[in-house]
PDB file of C-alpha atoms and ligand atoms in Angstrom:
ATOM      1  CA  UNK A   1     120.135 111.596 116.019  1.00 37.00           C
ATOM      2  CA  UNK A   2     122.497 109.514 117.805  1.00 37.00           C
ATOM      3  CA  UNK A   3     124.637 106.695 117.193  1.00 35.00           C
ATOM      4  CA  UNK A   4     122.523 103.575 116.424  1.00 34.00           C
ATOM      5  CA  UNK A   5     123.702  99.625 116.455  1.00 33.00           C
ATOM      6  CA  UNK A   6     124.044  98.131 112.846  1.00 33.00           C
ATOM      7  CA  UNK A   7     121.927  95.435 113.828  1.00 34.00           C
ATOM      8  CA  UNK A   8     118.684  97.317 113.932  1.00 40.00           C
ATOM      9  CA  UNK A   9     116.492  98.195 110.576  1.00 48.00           C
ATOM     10  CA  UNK A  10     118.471  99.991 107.809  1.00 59.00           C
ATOM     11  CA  UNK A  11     117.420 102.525 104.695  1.00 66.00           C
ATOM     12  CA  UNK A  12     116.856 100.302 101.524  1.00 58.00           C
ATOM     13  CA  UNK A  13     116.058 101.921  98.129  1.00 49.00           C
ATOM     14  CA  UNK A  14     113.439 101.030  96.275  1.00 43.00           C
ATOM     15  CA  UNK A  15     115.042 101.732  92.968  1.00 44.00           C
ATOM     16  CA  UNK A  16     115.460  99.388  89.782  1.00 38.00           C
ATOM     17  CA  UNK A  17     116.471  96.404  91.561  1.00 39.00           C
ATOM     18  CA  UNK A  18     113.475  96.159  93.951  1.00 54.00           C
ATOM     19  CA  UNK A  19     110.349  95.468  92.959  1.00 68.00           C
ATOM     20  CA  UNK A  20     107.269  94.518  94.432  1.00 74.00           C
ATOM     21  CA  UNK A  21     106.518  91.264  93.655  1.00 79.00           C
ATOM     22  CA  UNK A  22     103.708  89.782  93.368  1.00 82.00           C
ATOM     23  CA  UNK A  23     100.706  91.184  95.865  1.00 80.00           C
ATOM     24  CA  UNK A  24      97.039  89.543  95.085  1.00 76.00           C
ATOM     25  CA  UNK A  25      96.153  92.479  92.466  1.00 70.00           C
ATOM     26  CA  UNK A  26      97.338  90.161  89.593  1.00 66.00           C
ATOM     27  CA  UNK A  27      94.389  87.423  90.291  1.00 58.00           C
ATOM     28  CA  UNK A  28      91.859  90.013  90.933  1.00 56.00           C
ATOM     29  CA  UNK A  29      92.944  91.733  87.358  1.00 51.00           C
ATOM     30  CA  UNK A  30      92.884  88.369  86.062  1.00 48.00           C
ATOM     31  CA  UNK A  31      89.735  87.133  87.872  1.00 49.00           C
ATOM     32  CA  UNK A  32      91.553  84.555  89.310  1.00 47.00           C
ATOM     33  CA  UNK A  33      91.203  83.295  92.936  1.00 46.00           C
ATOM     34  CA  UNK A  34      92.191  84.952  95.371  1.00 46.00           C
ATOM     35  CA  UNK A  35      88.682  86.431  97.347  1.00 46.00           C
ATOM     36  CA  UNK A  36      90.167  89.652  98.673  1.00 48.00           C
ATOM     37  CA  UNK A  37      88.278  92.627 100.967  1.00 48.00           C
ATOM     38  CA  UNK A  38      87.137  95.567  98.426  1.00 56.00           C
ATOM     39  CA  UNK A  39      90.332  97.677  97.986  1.00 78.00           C
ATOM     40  CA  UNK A  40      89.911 101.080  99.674  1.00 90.00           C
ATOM     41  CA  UNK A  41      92.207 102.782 101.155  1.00 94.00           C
ATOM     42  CA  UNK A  42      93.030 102.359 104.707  1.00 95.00           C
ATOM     43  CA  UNK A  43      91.577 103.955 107.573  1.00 95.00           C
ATOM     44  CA  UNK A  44      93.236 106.094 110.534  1.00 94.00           C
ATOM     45  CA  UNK A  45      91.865 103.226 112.597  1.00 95.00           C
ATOM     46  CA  UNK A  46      93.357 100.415 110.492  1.00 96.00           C
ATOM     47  CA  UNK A  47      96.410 102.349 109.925  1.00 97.00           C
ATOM     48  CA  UNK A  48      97.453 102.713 113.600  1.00 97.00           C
ATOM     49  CA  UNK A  49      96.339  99.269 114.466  1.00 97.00           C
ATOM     50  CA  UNK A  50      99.060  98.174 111.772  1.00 98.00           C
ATOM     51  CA  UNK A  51     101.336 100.664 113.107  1.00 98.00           C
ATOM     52  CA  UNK A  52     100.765  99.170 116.439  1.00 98.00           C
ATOM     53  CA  UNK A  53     101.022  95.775 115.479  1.00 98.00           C
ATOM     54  CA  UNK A  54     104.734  96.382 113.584  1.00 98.00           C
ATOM     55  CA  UNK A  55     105.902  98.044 116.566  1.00 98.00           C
ATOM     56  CA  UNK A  56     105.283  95.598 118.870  1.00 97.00           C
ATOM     57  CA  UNK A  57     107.146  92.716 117.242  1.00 97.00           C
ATOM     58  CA  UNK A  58     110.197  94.945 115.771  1.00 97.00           C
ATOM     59  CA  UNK A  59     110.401  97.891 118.230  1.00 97.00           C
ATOM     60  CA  UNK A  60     111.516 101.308 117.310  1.00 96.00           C
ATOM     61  CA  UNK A  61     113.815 100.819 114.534  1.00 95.00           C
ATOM     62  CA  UNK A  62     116.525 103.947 115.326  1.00 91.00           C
ATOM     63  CA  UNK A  63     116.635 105.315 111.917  1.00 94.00           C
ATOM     64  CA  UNK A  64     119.017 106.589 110.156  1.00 93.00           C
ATOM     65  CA  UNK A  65     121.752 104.528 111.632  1.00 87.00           C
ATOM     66  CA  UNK A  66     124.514 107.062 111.309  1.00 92.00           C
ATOM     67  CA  UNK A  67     128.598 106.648 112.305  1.00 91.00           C
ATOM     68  CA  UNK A  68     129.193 110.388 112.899  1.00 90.00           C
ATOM     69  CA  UNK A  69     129.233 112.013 116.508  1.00 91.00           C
ATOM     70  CA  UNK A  70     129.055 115.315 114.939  1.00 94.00           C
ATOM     71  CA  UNK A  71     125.205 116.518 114.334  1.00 95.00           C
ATOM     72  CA  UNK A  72     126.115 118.345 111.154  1.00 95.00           C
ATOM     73  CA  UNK A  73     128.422 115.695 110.556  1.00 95.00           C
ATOM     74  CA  UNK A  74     125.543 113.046 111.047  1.00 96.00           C
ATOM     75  CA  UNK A  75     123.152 114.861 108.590  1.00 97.00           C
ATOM     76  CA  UNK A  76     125.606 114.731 105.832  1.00 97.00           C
ATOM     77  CA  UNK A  77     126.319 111.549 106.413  1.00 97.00           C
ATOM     78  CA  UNK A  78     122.557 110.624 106.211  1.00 97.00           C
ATOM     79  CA  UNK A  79     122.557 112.457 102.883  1.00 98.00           C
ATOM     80  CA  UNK A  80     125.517 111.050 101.120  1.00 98.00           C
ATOM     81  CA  UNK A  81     123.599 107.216 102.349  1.00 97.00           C
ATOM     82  CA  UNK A  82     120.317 108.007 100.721  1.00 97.00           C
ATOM     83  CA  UNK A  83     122.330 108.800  97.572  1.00 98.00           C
ATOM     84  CA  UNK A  84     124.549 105.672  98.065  1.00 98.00           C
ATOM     85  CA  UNK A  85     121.742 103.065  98.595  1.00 95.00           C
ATOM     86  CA  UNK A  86     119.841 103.848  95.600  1.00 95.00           C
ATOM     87  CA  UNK A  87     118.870 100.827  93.929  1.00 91.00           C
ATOM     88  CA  UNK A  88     121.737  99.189  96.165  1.00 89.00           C
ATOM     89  CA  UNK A  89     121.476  97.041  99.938  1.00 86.00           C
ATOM     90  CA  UNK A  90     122.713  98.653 102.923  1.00 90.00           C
ATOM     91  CA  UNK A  91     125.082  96.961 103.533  1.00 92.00           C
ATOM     92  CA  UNK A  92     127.162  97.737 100.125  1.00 95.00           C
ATOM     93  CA  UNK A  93     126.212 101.528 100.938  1.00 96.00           C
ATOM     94  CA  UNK A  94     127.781 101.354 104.344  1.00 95.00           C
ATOM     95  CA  UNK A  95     130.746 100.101 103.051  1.00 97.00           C
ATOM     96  CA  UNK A  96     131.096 102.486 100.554  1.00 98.00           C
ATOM     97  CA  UNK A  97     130.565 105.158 103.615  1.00 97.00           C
ATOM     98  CA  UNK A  98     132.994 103.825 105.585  1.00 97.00           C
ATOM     99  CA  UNK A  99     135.283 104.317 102.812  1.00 98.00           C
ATOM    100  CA  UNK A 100     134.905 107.930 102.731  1.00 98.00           C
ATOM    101  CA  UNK A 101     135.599 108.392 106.364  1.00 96.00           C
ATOM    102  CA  UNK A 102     138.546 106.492 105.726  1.00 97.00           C
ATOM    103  CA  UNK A 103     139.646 108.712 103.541  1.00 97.00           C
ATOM    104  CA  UNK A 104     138.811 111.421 105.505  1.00 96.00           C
ATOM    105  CA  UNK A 105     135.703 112.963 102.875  1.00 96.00           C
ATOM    106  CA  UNK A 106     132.851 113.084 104.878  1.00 94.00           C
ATOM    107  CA  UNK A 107     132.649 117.279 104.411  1.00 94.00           C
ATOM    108  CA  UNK A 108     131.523 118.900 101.270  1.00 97.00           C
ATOM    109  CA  UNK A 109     134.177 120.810  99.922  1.00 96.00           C
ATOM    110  CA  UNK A 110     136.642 117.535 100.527  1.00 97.00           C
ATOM    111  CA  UNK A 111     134.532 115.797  98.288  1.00 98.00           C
ATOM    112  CA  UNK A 112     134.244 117.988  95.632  1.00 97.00           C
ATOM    113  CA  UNK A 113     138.098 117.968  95.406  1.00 97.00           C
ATOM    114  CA  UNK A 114     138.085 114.841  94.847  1.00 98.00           C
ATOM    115  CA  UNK A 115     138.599 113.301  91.043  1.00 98.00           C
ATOM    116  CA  UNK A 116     135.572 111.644  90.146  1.00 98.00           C
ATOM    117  CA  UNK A 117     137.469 108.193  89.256  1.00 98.00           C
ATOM    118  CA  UNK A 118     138.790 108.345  92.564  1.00 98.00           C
ATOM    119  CA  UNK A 119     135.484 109.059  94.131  1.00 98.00           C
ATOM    120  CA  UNK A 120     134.143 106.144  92.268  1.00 98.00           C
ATOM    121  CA  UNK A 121     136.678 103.532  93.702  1.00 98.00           C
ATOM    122  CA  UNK A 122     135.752 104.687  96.966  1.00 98.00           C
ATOM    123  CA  UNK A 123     132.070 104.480  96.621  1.00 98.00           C
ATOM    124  CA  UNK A 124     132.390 101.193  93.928  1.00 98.00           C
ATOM    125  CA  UNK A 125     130.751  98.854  96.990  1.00 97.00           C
ATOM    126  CA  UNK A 126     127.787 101.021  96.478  1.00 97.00           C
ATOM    127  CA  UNK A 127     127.230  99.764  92.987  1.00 96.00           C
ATOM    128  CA  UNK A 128     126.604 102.097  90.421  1.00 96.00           C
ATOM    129  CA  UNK A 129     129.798 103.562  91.470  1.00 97.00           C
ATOM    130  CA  UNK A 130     130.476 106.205  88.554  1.00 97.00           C
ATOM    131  CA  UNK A 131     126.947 107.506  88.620  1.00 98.00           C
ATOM    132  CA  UNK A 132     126.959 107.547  92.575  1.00 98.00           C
ATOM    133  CA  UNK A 133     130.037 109.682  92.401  1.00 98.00           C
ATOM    134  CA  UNK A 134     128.577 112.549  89.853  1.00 98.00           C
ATOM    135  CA  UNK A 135     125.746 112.098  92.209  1.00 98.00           C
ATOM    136  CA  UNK A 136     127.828 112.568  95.067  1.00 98.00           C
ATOM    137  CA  UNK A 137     129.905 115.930  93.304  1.00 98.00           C
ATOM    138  CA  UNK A 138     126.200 117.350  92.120  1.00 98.00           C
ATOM    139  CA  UNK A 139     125.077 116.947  95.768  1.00 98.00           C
ATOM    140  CA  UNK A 140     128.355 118.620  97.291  1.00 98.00           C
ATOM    141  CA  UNK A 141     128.644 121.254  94.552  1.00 97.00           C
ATOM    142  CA  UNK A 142     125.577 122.530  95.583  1.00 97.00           C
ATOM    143  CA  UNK A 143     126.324 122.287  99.196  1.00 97.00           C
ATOM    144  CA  UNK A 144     129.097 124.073  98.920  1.00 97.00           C
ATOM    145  CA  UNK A 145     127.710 126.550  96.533  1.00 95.00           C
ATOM    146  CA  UNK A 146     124.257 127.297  97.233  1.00 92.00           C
ATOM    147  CA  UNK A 147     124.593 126.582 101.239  1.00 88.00           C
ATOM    148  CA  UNK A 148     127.856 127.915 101.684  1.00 89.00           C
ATOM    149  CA  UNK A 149     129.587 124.720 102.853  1.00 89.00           C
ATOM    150  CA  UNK A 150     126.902 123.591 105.198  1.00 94.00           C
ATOM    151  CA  UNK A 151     124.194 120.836 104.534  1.00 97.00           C
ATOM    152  CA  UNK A 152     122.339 122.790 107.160  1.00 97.00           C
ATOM    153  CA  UNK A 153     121.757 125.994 105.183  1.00 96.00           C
ATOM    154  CA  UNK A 154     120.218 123.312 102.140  1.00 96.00           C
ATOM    155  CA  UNK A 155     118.120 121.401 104.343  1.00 97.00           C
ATOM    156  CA  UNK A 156     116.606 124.874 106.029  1.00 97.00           C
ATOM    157  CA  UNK A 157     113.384 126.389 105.188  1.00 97.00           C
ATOM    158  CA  UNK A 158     109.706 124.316 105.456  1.00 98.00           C
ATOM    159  CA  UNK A 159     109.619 120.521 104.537  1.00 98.00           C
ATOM    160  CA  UNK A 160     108.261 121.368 101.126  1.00 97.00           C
ATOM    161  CA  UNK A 161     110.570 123.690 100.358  1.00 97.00           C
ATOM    162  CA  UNK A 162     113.403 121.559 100.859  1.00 97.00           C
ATOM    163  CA  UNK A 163     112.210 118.832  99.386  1.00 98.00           C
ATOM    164  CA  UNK A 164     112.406 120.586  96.221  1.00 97.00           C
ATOM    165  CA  UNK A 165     115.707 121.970  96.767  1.00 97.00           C
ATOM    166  CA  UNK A 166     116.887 118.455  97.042  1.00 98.00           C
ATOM    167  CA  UNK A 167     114.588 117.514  93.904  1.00 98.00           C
ATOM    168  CA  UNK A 168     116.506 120.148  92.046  1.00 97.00           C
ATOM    169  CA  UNK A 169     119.976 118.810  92.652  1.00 98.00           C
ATOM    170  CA  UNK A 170     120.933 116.048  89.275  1.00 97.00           C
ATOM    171  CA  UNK A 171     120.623 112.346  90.375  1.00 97.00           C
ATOM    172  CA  UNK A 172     118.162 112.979  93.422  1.00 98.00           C
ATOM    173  CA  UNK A 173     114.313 111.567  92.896  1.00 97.00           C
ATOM    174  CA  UNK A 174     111.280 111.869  95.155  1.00 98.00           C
ATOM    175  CA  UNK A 175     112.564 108.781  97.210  1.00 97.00           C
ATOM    176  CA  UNK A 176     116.341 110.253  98.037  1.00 98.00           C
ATOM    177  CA  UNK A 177     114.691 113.919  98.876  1.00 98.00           C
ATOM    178  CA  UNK A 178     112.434 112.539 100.915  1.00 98.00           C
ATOM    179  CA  UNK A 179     114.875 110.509 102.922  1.00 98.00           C
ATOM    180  CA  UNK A 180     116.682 113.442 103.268  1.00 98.00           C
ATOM    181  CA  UNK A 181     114.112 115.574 104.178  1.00 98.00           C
ATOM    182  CA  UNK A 182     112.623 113.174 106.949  1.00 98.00           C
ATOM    183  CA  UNK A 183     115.858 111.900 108.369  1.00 98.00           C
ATOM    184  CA  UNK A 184     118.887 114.821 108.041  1.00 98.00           C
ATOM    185  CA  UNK A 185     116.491 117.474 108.098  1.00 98.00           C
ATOM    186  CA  UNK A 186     114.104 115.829 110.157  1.00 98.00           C
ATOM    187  CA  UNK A 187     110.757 117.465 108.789  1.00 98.00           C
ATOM    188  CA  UNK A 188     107.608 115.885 107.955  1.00 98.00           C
ATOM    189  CA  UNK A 189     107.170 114.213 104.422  1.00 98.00           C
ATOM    190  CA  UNK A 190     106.235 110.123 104.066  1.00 98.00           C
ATOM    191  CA  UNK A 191     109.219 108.021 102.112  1.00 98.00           C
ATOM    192  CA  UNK A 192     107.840 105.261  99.347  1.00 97.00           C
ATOM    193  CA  UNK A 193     108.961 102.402  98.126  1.00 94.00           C
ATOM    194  CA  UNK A 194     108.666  99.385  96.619  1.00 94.00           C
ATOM    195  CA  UNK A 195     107.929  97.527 100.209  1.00 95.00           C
ATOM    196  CA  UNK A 196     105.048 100.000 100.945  1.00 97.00           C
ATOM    197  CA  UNK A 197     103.292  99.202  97.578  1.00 96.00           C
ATOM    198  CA  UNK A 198     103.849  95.471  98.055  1.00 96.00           C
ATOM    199  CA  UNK A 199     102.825  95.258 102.128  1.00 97.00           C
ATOM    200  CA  UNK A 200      99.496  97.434 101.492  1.00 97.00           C
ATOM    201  CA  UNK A 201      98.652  95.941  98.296  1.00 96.00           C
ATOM    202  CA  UNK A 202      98.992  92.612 100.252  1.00 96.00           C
ATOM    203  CA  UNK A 203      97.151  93.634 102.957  1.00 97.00           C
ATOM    204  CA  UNK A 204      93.658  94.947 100.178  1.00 95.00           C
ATOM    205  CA  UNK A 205      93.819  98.274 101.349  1.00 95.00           C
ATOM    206  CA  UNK A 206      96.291 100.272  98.495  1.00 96.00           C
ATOM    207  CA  UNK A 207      95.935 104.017  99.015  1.00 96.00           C
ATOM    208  CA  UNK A 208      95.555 103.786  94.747  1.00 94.00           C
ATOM    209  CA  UNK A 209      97.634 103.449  92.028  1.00 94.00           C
ATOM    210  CA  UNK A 210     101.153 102.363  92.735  1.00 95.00           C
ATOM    211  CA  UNK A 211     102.474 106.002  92.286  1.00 96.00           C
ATOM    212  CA  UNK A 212     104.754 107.642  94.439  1.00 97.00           C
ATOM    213  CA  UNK A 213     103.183 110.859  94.904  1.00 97.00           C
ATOM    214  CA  UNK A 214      99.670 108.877  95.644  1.00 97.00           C
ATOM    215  CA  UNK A 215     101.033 107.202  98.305  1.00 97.00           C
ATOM    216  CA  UNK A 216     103.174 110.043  99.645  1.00 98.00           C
ATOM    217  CA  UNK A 217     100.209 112.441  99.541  1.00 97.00           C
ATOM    218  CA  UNK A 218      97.958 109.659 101.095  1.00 98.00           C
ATOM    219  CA  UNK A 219     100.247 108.689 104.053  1.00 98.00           C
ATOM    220  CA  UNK A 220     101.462 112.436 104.954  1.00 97.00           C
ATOM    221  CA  UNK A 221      97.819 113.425 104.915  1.00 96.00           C
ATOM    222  CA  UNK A 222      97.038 110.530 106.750  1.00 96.00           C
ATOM    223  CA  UNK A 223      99.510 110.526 109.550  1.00 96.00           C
ATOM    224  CA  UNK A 224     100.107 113.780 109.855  1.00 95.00           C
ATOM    225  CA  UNK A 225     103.333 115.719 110.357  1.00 96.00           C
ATOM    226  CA  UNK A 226     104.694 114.432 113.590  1.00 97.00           C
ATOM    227  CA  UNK A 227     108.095 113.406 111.965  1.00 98.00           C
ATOM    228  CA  UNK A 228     109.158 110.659 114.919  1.00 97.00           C
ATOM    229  CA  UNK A 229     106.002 108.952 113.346  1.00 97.00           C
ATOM    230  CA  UNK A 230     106.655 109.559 110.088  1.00 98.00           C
ATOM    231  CA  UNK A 231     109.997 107.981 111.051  1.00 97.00           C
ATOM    232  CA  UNK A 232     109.381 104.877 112.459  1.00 98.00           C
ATOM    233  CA  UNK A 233     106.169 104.085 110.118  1.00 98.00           C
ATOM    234  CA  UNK A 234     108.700 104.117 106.882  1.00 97.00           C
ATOM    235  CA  UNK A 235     111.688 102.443 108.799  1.00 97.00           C
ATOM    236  CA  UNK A 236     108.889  99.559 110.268  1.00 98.00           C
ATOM    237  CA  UNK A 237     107.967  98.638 106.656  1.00 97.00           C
ATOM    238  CA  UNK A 238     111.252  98.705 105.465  1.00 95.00           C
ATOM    239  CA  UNK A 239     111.629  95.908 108.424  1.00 96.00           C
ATOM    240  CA  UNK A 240     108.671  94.158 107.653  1.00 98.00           C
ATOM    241  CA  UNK A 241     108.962  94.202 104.130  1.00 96.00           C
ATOM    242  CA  UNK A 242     112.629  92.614 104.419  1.00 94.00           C
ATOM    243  CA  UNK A 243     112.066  90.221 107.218  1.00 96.00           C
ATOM    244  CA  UNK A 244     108.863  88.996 106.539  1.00 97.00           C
ATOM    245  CA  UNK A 245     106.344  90.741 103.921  1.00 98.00           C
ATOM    246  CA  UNK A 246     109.547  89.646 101.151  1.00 96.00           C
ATOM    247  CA  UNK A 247     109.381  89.535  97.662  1.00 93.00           C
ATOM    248  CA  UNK A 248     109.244  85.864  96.960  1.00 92.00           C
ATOM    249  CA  UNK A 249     107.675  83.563  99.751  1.00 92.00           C
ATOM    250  CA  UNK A 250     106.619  85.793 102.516  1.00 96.00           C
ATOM    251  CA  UNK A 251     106.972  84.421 105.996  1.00 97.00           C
ATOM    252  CA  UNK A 252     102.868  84.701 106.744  1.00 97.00           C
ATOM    253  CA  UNK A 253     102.001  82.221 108.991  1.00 96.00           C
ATOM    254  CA  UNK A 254     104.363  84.135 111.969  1.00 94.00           C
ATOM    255  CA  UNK A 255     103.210  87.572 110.159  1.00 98.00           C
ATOM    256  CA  UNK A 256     101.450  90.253 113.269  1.00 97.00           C
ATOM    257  CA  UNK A 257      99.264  91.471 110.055  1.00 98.00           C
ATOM    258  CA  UNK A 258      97.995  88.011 109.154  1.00 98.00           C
ATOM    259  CA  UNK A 259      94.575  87.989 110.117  1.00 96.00           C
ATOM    260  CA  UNK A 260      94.101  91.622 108.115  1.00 95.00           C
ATOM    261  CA  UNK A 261      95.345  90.427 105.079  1.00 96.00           C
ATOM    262  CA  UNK A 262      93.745  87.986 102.613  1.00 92.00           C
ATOM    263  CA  UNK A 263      96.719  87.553 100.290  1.00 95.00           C
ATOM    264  CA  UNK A 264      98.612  86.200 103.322  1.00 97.00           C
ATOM    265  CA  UNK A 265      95.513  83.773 104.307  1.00 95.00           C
ATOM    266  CA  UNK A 266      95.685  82.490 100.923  1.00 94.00           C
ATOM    267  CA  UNK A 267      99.459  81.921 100.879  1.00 94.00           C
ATOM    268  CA  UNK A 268      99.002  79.675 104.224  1.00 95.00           C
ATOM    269  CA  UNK A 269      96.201  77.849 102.797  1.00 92.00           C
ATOM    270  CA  UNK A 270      98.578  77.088  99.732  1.00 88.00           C
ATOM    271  CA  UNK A 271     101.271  75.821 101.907  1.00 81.00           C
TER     272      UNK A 271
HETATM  273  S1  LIG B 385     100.332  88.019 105.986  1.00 82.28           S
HETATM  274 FE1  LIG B 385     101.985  89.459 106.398  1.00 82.28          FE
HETATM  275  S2  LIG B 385     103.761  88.590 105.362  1.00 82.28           S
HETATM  276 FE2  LIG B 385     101.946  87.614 104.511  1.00 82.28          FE
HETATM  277  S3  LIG B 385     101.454  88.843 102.718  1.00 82.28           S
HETATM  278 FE3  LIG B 385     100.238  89.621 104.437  1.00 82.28          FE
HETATM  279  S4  LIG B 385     101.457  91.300 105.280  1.00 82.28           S
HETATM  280 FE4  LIG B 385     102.808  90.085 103.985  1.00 82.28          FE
END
């Protein structure tokens, strides 16, 4: 993965702090107004032609935007971010990054040397910043333990199998594994969050319940395993759901997806 311009689309967590919003389900539960399309789950057909339509007005997104030159170097570095921007912007978990190369930790072992109230100043943009740094030590400790110093040996084996490796590990949930797993280790598994319930519960065509393995089983089965799609579908609504598709007062009348989506019609029509 090379070296990728901050200006392009960049990891968000899902965590506490992001939430859906509200997405059309609430009036149908309520039998209020909104006259949405029967709520299946999408089809290959519909599911490439919103692929399509994402990718045309964002482009390829470049994920994971990494600082590193060093391959190894850049998969660690992906791995300490997905721990960093749990339930935290970017931007705070970049900063927090750029601390640690600062100070010259972006290995392992260096980490785990580390005091953990040190650690935490130098992550405390992150938020969170005493948690993040056990979560940082319990990430390295087994780096350096069980893969003998190399993130490479931990993020080895079938995409399954490291997932729950990295599921194993205190302070990492299906959302950090999986970012690991699809961008250090580059191996086919579907990242969800809170933008990929909102944008297809918007759209009427939810894969089910708003669970994380429903929507990870759906998408991977799905798509398939071709992990530069994988890639770019998870970093596109990560895009969409920031730029337009947001929480509060989504941007629908310039929205690509706004004749497939009934919620959006209605927001227009409301003005
Ligand atoms: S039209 Fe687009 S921005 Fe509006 S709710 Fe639908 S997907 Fe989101």
């Amino acid at each position: 993965m090379g070296r990728v311009s901050r200006g392009l689309g960049i990891p968000r967590s899902s965590g506490g702090r992001l939430q859906a919003g509200r997405t059309g389900l609430e009036e149908q539960a309520t039998g209020g107004r909104l006259e949405g399309p029967a709520r299946k789950p999408p089809t290959k057909r519909q599911l490439d032609a919103i692929y399509a339509a994402l990718l045309e007005v964002y482009g390829h997104q470049q994920w994971w935007p990494t600082a590193s030159e060093d391959p190894e170097e850049q998969r660690f570095e992906i791995c300490l971010g997905a721990i960093l921007t749990q339930n935290t912007s970017w931007r705070g978990a970049a900063s927090a990054l750029a601390n640690l190369r600062a100070a010259g930790l972006l290995d392992a072992a260096s980490i785990l040397e580390t005091p953990l109230d040190v650690l935490g100043e130098l992550v405390r943009p992150s938020g969170h910043f005493n948690v993040k740094a056990r979560k940082l030590h319990a990430f390295c400790e087994t780096v350096v333990f069980d893969g003998a110093g190399s993130v490479d040996t931990l993020l080895e084996g079938e995409p399954d199998e490291v997932r729950e490796r990295l599921l194993a590990i205190w302070g990492i949930g299906p959302e950090t594994a999986d970012a690991m797993t699809l961008y250090a280790a580059r191996k086919s598994t579907f990242v969800v969050d809170a933008y990929a319930y909102r944008i297809f519960e918007r759209l009427g065509c939810p894969p089910g319940a708003r669970k994380y393995d429903v929507y990870r089983e759906f998408f991977l089965g799905r798509l398939g395993p071709d992990v530069t799609v994988l890639n770019e579908w998870h970093a596109l609504l990560v895009r969409h759901g920031q730029q337009t598709c947001t929480k509060s007062r989504p941007r629908c009348e310039g929205c690509p997806l706004l004749r497939r989506c009934a919620f959006g019609r209605a927001e227009v029509q409301r003005g």
